[in-house]
Amino acid sequence: MSVFQFKEFAVDQRDCPMKINTDGVLLGALADVDQRVKVLDIGTGTGVVALMLAQRNHQSDIDAIDIDLTAFERAGANFEGSLFHNRLKVYHHSFVDFFALNPMNNYDLIVSNPPFFLNSLRSDKAQKNIARHTDIHFFVDMLRLCSLHLSVNGALELIVPMDLSEVIINLGADYGLQTTQAIRIKSFENKEPFRNILKLEKNTDKALEEKDFVIYEREKEHSLQYRTALKDFFTIF
């Protein structure tokens, strides 16, 4: 499907290396955007996470960045065609370059659905290589720079595989970011979680709160939890 129609916006994903997926829409639906005025989406792809956050918080101003030219162009067009276009800006930069070019930018919330296949085999297609593969240095740089560019009570939220969670939690602590929430994503109640939405905060001593999020009640039937989270976005609910 080239154009994905949401209730309040549409997303054209033609030629984008990373299409709309479960990880992205769950981050967009579950990230804590309340009271967050300045928001940054790292690796915006089609722009779907930024658009969802803009719909959820009408006071937010959102910067989005992507290193891929096609993603940058698609996100820009998707933003421009939305009701929230005046609060969304997209930049064709890596996050390292973006922060270097904007050293005074601070954000109340930074979100990312990052590449995460550490040390895995590379695909043949260069775009997918960039979009889906990385190494530990990527996360070291991300956590270090995000810690410098979060506002006093700012938060970073990432969706990552379970086996990467401990790495992120430990790296975050090295840079003054305390992991305060982990939402463990499961396909079914009796299955092991396959993703974690981690919330890392500055200047806090809050303990880690863990909770489960189940996508399916049974085969081909979404859970009430999933339908509630996505009802304002998906036309099927």
PDB file of C-alpha atoms in Angstrom:
ATOM      1  CA  MET A   1       0.000   0.000   0.000  1.00  0.00           C
ATOM      2  CA  SER A   2       1.678   3.196  -1.200  1.00  0.00           C
ATOM      3  CA  VAL A   3      -0.573   5.572   0.745  1.00  0.00           C
ATOM      4  CA  PHE A   4      -1.688   4.615   4.243  1.00  0.00           C
ATOM      5  CA  GLN A   5      -4.812   6.481   5.289  1.00  0.00           C
ATOM      6  CA  PHE A   6      -5.115   7.365   8.965  1.00  0.00           C
ATOM      7  CA  LYS A   7      -8.164   9.072  10.473  1.00  0.00           C
ATOM      8  CA  GLU A   8      -6.630  12.563  10.488  1.00  0.00           C
ATOM      9  CA  PHE A   9      -3.762  12.319   7.998  1.00  0.00           C
ATOM     10  CA  ALA A  10      -2.354  10.214   5.149  1.00  0.00           C
ATOM     11  CA  VAL A  11       1.158   8.822   4.770  1.00  0.00           C
ATOM     12  CA  ASP A  12       2.726   8.282   1.348  1.00  0.00           C
ATOM     13  CA  GLN A  13       5.469   5.700   1.815  1.00  0.00           C
ATOM     14  CA  ARG A  14       6.563   5.146  -1.801  1.00  0.00           C
ATOM     15  CA  ASP A  15      10.235   4.202  -2.105  1.00  0.00           C
ATOM     16  CA  CYS A  16      10.890   4.733   1.612  1.00  0.00           C
ATOM     17  CA  PRO A  17      13.424   2.211   2.933  1.00  0.00           C
ATOM     18  CA  MET A  18      11.360   1.687   6.082  1.00  0.00           C
ATOM     19  CA  LYS A  19       7.605   1.416   5.637  1.00  0.00           C
ATOM     20  CA  ILE A  20       4.952   2.009   8.277  1.00  0.00           C
ATOM     21  CA  ASN A  21       5.254  -0.813  10.791  1.00  0.00           C
ATOM     22  CA  THR A  22       3.987  -1.930  14.174  1.00  0.00           C
ATOM     23  CA  ASP A  23       7.026  -0.542  15.998  1.00  0.00           C
ATOM     24  CA  GLY A  24       6.504   2.958  14.659  1.00  0.00           C
ATOM     25  CA  VAL A  25       2.763   3.209  15.269  1.00  0.00           C
ATOM     26  CA  LEU A  26       3.105   1.862  18.809  1.00  0.00           C
ATOM     27  CA  LEU A  27       5.811   4.414  19.597  1.00  0.00           C
ATOM     28  CA  GLY A  28       3.597   7.144  18.137  1.00  0.00           C
ATOM     29  CA  ALA A  29       0.612   5.975  20.173  1.00  0.00           C
ATOM     30  CA  LEU A  30       2.338   5.244  23.495  1.00  0.00           C
ATOM     31  CA  ALA A  31       5.156   7.786  23.866  1.00  0.00           C
ATOM     32  CA  ASP A  32       4.466  10.279  26.651  1.00  0.00           C
ATOM     33  CA  VAL A  33       3.866  13.465  24.652  1.00  0.00           C
ATOM     34  CA  ASP A  34       1.661  15.177  27.260  1.00  0.00           C
ATOM     35  CA  GLN A  35       3.046  18.577  28.284  1.00  0.00           C
ATOM     36  CA  ARG A  36       5.886  18.156  25.770  1.00  0.00           C
ATOM     37  CA  VAL A  37       6.174  21.326  23.702  1.00  0.00           C
ATOM     38  CA  LYS A  38       9.472  20.818  21.858  1.00  0.00           C
ATOM     39  CA  VAL A  39       9.771  17.365  20.300  1.00  0.00           C
ATOM     40  CA  LEU A  40      12.392  15.704  18.082  1.00  0.00           C
ATOM     41  CA  ASP A  41      11.870  12.537  16.003  1.00  0.00           C
ATOM     42  CA  ILE A  42      15.181  10.896  15.051  1.00  0.00           C
ATOM     43  CA  GLY A  43      15.011   8.752  11.906  1.00  0.00           C
ATOM     44  CA  THR A  44      11.526   9.890  10.995  1.00  0.00           C
ATOM     45  CA  GLY A  45      11.175   7.734   7.873  1.00  0.00           C
ATOM     46  CA  THR A  46       7.702   8.389   6.447  1.00  0.00           C
ATOM     47  CA  GLY A  47       7.031  10.847   9.290  1.00  0.00           C
ATOM     48  CA  VAL A  48       4.311   8.698  10.838  1.00  0.00           C
ATOM     49  CA  VAL A  49       5.540   8.934  14.446  1.00  0.00           C
ATOM     50  CA  ALA A  50       5.866  12.722  14.243  1.00  0.00           C
ATOM     51  CA  LEU A  51       2.390  12.996  12.730  1.00  0.00           C
ATOM     52  CA  MET A  52       0.860  10.831  15.454  1.00  0.00           C
ATOM     53  CA  LEU A  53       2.524  12.892  18.167  1.00  0.00           C
ATOM     54  CA  ALA A  54       1.340  16.116  16.521  1.00  0.00           C
ATOM     55  CA  GLN A  55      -2.220  14.770  16.509  1.00  0.00           C
ATOM     56  CA  ARG A  56      -1.999  13.761  20.174  1.00  0.00           C
ATOM     57  CA  ASN A  57      -0.605  17.082  21.444  1.00  0.00           C
ATOM     58  CA  HIS A  58      -1.780  20.205  19.653  1.00  0.00           C
ATOM     59  CA  GLN A  59       0.705  22.372  21.581  1.00  0.00           C
ATOM     60  CA  SER A  60       3.753  20.485  20.330  1.00  0.00           C
ATOM     61  CA  ASP A  61       6.264  21.727  17.775  1.00  0.00           C
ATOM     62  CA  ILE A  62       8.074  18.817  16.195  1.00  0.00           C
ATOM     63  CA  ASP A  63      11.396  18.618  14.382  1.00  0.00           C
ATOM     64  CA  ALA A  64      12.023  15.425  12.415  1.00  0.00           C
ATOM     65  CA  ILE A  65      15.284  14.270  10.868  1.00  0.00           C
ATOM     66  CA  ASP A  66      16.332  11.501   8.502  1.00  0.00           C
ATOM     67  CA  ILE A  67      19.609  10.707   6.791  1.00  0.00           C
ATOM     68  CA  ASP A  68      17.842   9.138   3.789  1.00  0.00           C
ATOM     69  CA  LEU A  69      16.922  11.602   1.025  1.00  0.00           C
ATOM     70  CA  THR A  70      13.768   9.782  -0.082  1.00  0.00           C
ATOM     71  CA  ALA A  71      12.508   9.535   3.493  1.00  0.00           C
ATOM     72  CA  PHE A  72      13.232  13.226   4.005  1.00  0.00           C
ATOM     73  CA  GLU A  73      11.265  14.130   0.866  1.00  0.00           C
ATOM     74  CA  ARG A  74       8.349  11.812   1.664  1.00  0.00           C
ATOM     75  CA  ALA A  75       8.103  12.984   5.269  1.00  0.00           C
ATOM     76  CA  GLY A  76       8.168  16.599   4.107  1.00  0.00           C
ATOM     77  CA  ALA A  77       5.314  15.989   1.677  1.00  0.00           C
ATOM     78  CA  ASN A  78       3.342  14.060   4.295  1.00  0.00           C
ATOM     79  CA  PHE A  79       3.812  16.884   6.795  1.00  0.00           C
ATOM     80  CA  GLU A  80       2.823  19.539   4.271  1.00  0.00           C
ATOM     81  CA  GLY A  81      -0.375  17.663   3.419  1.00  0.00           C
ATOM     82  CA  SER A  82      -1.457  17.298   7.044  1.00  0.00           C
ATOM     83  CA  LEU A  83      -3.548  19.433   9.347  1.00  0.00           C
ATOM     84  CA  PHE A  84      -0.472  19.868  11.532  1.00  0.00           C
ATOM     85  CA  HIS A  85       1.901  21.178   8.842  1.00  0.00           C
ATOM     86  CA  ASN A  86       2.623  24.450  10.661  1.00  0.00           C
ATOM     87  CA  ARG A  87       4.024  22.524  13.668  1.00  0.00           C
ATOM     88  CA  LEU A  88       6.173  20.009  11.765  1.00  0.00           C
ATOM     89  CA  LYS A  89       9.610  20.536  10.200  1.00  0.00           C
ATOM     90  CA  VAL A  90      11.856  17.944   8.587  1.00  0.00           C
ATOM     91  CA  TYR A  91      15.625  18.076   8.068  1.00  0.00           C
ATOM     92  CA  HIS A  92      17.902  15.952   5.873  1.00  0.00           C
ATOM     93  CA  HIS A  93      20.624  15.231   8.429  1.00  0.00           C
ATOM     94  CA  SER A  94      21.986  12.522  10.654  1.00  0.00           C
ATOM     95  CA  PHE A  95      21.289  13.269  14.309  1.00  0.00           C
ATOM     96  CA  VAL A  96      25.017  13.894  14.857  1.00  0.00           C
ATOM     97  CA  ASP A  97      25.085  16.563  12.158  1.00  0.00           C
ATOM     98  CA  PHE A  98      21.739  18.003  13.222  1.00  0.00           C
ATOM     99  CA  PHE A  99      22.892  18.566  16.791  1.00  0.00           C
ATOM    100  CA  ALA A 100      26.218  19.971  15.575  1.00  0.00           C
ATOM    101  CA  LEU A 101      24.337  22.470  13.397  1.00  0.00           C
ATOM    102  CA  ASN A 102      21.860  23.315  16.168  1.00  0.00           C
ATOM    103  CA  PRO A 103      23.903  23.304  19.383  1.00  0.00           C
ATOM    104  CA  MET A 104      21.342  25.363  21.337  1.00  0.00           C
ATOM    105  CA  ASN A 105      18.329  23.150  20.532  1.00  0.00           C
ATOM    106  CA  ASN A 106      16.791  21.451  23.555  1.00  0.00           C
ATOM    107  CA  TYR A 107      13.764  19.152  23.533  1.00  0.00           C
ATOM    108  CA  ASP A 108      11.158  18.079  26.072  1.00  0.00           C
ATOM    109  CA  LEU A 109      10.799  14.753  24.254  1.00  0.00           C
ATOM    110  CA  ILE A 110      13.040  12.924  21.800  1.00  0.00           C
ATOM    111  CA  VAL A 111      11.674   9.787  20.142  1.00  0.00           C
ATOM    112  CA  SER A 112      13.223   7.251  17.808  1.00  0.00           C
ATOM    113  CA  ASN A 113      12.369   3.973  16.125  1.00  0.00           C
ATOM    114  CA  PRO A 114      16.053   3.344  15.437  1.00  0.00           C
ATOM    115  CA  PRO A 115      17.943   0.819  13.323  1.00  0.00           C
ATOM    116  CA  PHE A 116      18.786  -2.023  15.641  1.00  0.00           C
ATOM    117  CA  PHE A 117      20.258  -5.117  13.994  1.00  0.00           C
ATOM    118  CA  LEU A 118      23.591  -5.025  15.785  1.00  0.00           C
ATOM    119  CA  ASN A 119      26.347  -7.034  14.081  1.00  0.00           C
ATOM    120  CA  SER A 120      23.859  -8.722  11.749  1.00  0.00           C
ATOM    121  CA  LEU A 121      24.310  -9.593   8.091  1.00  0.00           C
ATOM    122  CA  ARG A 122      24.022  -6.663   5.733  1.00  0.00           C
ATOM    123  CA  SER A 123      21.390  -6.607   3.007  1.00  0.00           C
ATOM    124  CA  ASP A 124      22.354  -5.901  -0.582  1.00  0.00           C
ATOM    125  CA  LYS A 125      20.323  -2.730  -0.833  1.00  0.00           C
ATOM    126  CA  ALA A 126      22.188   0.320   0.442  1.00  0.00           C
ATOM    127  CA  GLN A 127      19.037   2.100   1.643  1.00  0.00           C
ATOM    128  CA  LYS A 128      17.964  -0.819   3.807  1.00  0.00           C
ATOM    129  CA  ASN A 129      21.506  -1.082   5.137  1.00  0.00           C
ATOM    130  CA  ILE A 130      21.269   2.458   6.494  1.00  0.00           C
ATOM    131  CA  ALA A 131      17.674   2.150   7.673  1.00  0.00           C
ATOM    132  CA  ARG A 132      17.864  -1.215   9.431  1.00  0.00           C
ATOM    133  CA  HIS A 133      21.446  -1.866  10.510  1.00  0.00           C
ATOM    134  CA  THR A 134      23.739  -0.178  12.956  1.00  0.00           C
ATOM    135  CA  ASP A 135      26.311  -0.918  15.624  1.00  0.00           C
ATOM    136  CA  ILE A 136      26.803  -0.022  19.269  1.00  0.00           C
ATOM    137  CA  HIS A 137      28.525   3.265  18.411  1.00  0.00           C
ATOM    138  CA  PHE A 138      25.242   4.533  16.985  1.00  0.00           C
ATOM    139  CA  PHE A 139      23.551   4.156  20.369  1.00  0.00           C
ATOM    140  CA  VAL A 140      26.516   5.556  22.269  1.00  0.00           C
ATOM    141  CA  ASP A 141      26.312   8.695  20.128  1.00  0.00           C
ATOM    142  CA  MET A 142      22.535   8.859  20.355  1.00  0.00           C
ATOM    143  CA  LEU A 143      22.375   8.613  24.147  1.00  0.00           C
ATOM    144  CA  ARG A 144      25.313  10.958  24.652  1.00  0.00           C
ATOM    145  CA  LEU A 145      23.915  13.660  22.388  1.00  0.00           C
ATOM    146  CA  CYS A 146      20.300  13.261  23.481  1.00  0.00           C
ATOM    147  CA  SER A 147      21.353  13.698  27.102  1.00  0.00           C
ATOM    148  CA  LEU A 148      22.919  17.025  26.112  1.00  0.00           C
ATOM    149  CA  HIS A 149      19.884  18.196  24.147  1.00  0.00           C
ATOM    150  CA  LEU A 150      17.042  17.245  26.472  1.00  0.00           C
ATOM    151  CA  SER A 151      15.415  19.982  28.541  1.00  0.00           C
ATOM    152  CA  VAL A 152      15.729  19.860  32.332  1.00  0.00           C
ATOM    153  CA  ASN A 153      12.914  17.333  32.744  1.00  0.00           C
ATOM    154  CA  GLY A 154      13.093  15.932  29.231  1.00  0.00           C
ATOM    155  CA  ALA A 155      12.706  12.301  28.176  1.00  0.00           C
ATOM    156  CA  LEU A 156      14.018  10.048  25.431  1.00  0.00           C
ATOM    157  CA  GLU A 157      11.753   7.225  24.211  1.00  0.00           C
ATOM    158  CA  LEU A 158      13.030   4.406  22.001  1.00  0.00           C
ATOM    159  CA  ILE A 159      11.468   1.202  20.719  1.00  0.00           C
ATOM    160  CA  VAL A 160      14.070  -1.576  20.597  1.00  0.00           C
ATOM    161  CA  PRO A 161      14.320  -5.392  20.640  1.00  0.00           C
ATOM    162  CA  MET A 162      14.375  -7.009  24.057  1.00  0.00           C
ATOM    163  CA  ASP A 163      17.989  -8.142  23.745  1.00  0.00           C
ATOM    164  CA  LEU A 164      19.086  -4.551  23.154  1.00  0.00           C
ATOM    165  CA  SER A 165      17.211  -3.152  26.159  1.00  0.00           C
ATOM    166  CA  GLU A 166      19.899  -3.816  28.756  1.00  0.00           C
ATOM    167  CA  VAL A 167      22.517  -2.186  26.522  1.00  0.00           C
ATOM    168  CA  ILE A 168      20.352   0.951  26.225  1.00  0.00           C
ATOM    169  CA  ILE A 169      19.573   1.058  29.946  1.00  0.00           C
ATOM    170  CA  ASN A 170      23.247   0.792  30.887  1.00  0.00           C
ATOM    171  CA  LEU A 171      24.417   3.301  28.284  1.00  0.00           C
ATOM    172  CA  GLY A 172      21.716   5.731  29.335  1.00  0.00           C
ATOM    173  CA  ALA A 173      22.883   5.589  32.925  1.00  0.00           C
ATOM    174  CA  ASP A 174      26.407   6.441  31.752  1.00  0.00           C
ATOM    175  CA  TYR A 175      25.051   9.708  30.352  1.00  0.00           C
ATOM    176  CA  GLY A 176      22.735  10.683  33.184  1.00  0.00           C
ATOM    177  CA  LEU A 177      19.563   9.151  31.736  1.00  0.00           C
ATOM    178  CA  GLN A 178      17.520   7.026  34.115  1.00  0.00           C
ATOM    179  CA  THR A 179      15.243   4.392  32.565  1.00  0.00           C
ATOM    180  CA  THR A 180      11.884   4.986  34.238  1.00  0.00           C
ATOM    181  CA  GLN A 181       9.511   2.931  32.090  1.00  0.00           C
ATOM    182  CA  ALA A 182       9.645  -0.186  29.937  1.00  0.00           C
ATOM    183  CA  ILE A 183       6.583  -1.189  27.926  1.00  0.00           C
ATOM    184  CA  ARG A 184       7.113  -4.792  26.859  1.00  0.00           C
ATOM    185  CA  ILE A 185       5.364  -5.493  23.559  1.00  0.00           C
ATOM    186  CA  LYS A 186       3.951  -9.001  23.063  1.00  0.00           C
ATOM    187  CA  SER A 187       2.099 -10.520  20.122  1.00  0.00           C
ATOM    188  CA  PHE A 188      -0.042 -12.641  22.488  1.00  0.00           C
ATOM    189  CA  GLU A 189      -0.397 -12.772  26.259  1.00  0.00           C
ATOM    190  CA  ASN A 190       1.347 -16.161  26.489  1.00  0.00           C
ATOM    191  CA  LYS A 191       4.264 -15.177  24.238  1.00  0.00           C
ATOM    192  CA  GLU A 192       7.578 -13.623  25.201  1.00  0.00           C
ATOM    193  CA  PRO A 193       7.895  -9.886  24.536  1.00  0.00           C
ATOM    194  CA  PHE A 194       9.709  -8.965  21.332  1.00  0.00           C
ATOM    195  CA  ARG A 195      10.051  -5.185  21.720  1.00  0.00           C
ATOM    196  CA  ASN A 196      10.523  -2.696  24.530  1.00  0.00           C
ATOM    197  CA  ILE A 197       9.505   0.944  24.535  1.00  0.00           C
ATOM    198  CA  LEU A 198      12.054   2.446  26.902  1.00  0.00           C
ATOM    199  CA  LYS A 199      11.612   5.845  28.514  1.00  0.00           C
ATOM    200  CA  LEU A 200      14.818   7.476  29.747  1.00  0.00           C
ATOM    201  CA  GLU A 201      14.578  10.694  31.760  1.00  0.00           C
ATOM    202  CA  LYS A 202      16.936  13.385  32.978  1.00  0.00           C
ATOM    203  CA  ASN A 203      17.141  14.599  36.570  1.00  0.00           C
ATOM    204  CA  THR A 204      15.005  11.930  38.162  1.00  0.00           C
ATOM    205  CA  ASP A 205      15.314   9.200  40.764  1.00  0.00           C
ATOM    206  CA  LYS A 206      12.097   7.413  39.768  1.00  0.00           C
ATOM    207  CA  ALA A 207      12.206   3.631  39.868  1.00  0.00           C
ATOM    208  CA  LEU A 208      11.731   1.570  36.716  1.00  0.00           C
ATOM    209  CA  GLU A 209       8.077   0.768  35.985  1.00  0.00           C
ATOM    210  CA  GLU A 210       7.527  -2.241  33.719  1.00  0.00           C
ATOM    211  CA  LYS A 211       4.274  -3.201  32.035  1.00  0.00           C
ATOM    212  CA  ASP A 212       3.107  -5.422  29.204  1.00  0.00           C
ATOM    213  CA  PHE A 213       1.306  -4.424  26.024  1.00  0.00           C
ATOM    214  CA  VAL A 214      -0.408  -7.240  24.109  1.00  0.00           C
ATOM    215  CA  ILE A 215      -1.299  -6.795  20.440  1.00  0.00           C
ATOM    216  CA  TYR A 216      -3.623  -9.770  19.799  1.00  0.00           C
ATOM    217  CA  GLU A 217      -6.389 -11.272  21.925  1.00  0.00           C
ATOM    218  CA  ARG A 218      -6.398 -14.277  19.617  1.00  0.00           C
ATOM    219  CA  GLU A 219      -5.420 -15.019  16.016  1.00  0.00           C
ATOM    220  CA  LYS A 220      -6.460 -12.096  13.745  1.00  0.00           C
ATOM    221  CA  GLU A 221      -8.270 -10.338  16.614  1.00  0.00           C
ATOM    222  CA  HIS A 222      -6.607  -7.287  18.115  1.00  0.00           C
ATOM    223  CA  SER A 223      -6.629  -6.868  21.879  1.00  0.00           C
ATOM    224  CA  LEU A 224      -8.654  -4.176  23.619  1.00  0.00           C
ATOM    225  CA  GLN A 225      -5.327  -2.657  24.687  1.00  0.00           C
ATOM    226  CA  TYR A 226      -4.187  -2.323  21.076  1.00  0.00           C
ATOM    227  CA  ARG A 227      -7.544  -1.076  19.792  1.00  0.00           C
ATOM    228  CA  THR A 228      -7.708   1.539  22.546  1.00  0.00           C
ATOM    229  CA  ALA A 229      -4.195   2.785  21.779  1.00  0.00           C
ATOM    230  CA  LEU A 230      -4.801   3.047  18.015  1.00  0.00           C
ATOM    231  CA  LYS A 231      -8.507   3.963  17.842  1.00  0.00           C
ATOM    232  CA  ASP A 232      -7.786   7.649  17.185  1.00  0.00           C
ATOM    233  CA  PHE A 233      -5.536   6.740  14.253  1.00  0.00           C
ATOM    234  CA  PHE A 234      -6.594   3.577  12.420  1.00  0.00           C
ATOM    235  CA  THR A 235      -9.713   3.675  10.279  1.00  0.00           C
ATOM    236  CA  ILE A 236     -10.434  -0.005  11.059  1.00  0.00           C
ATOM    237  CA  PHE A 237     -11.234   0.836  14.693  1.00  0.00           C
TER     238      PHE A 237
END
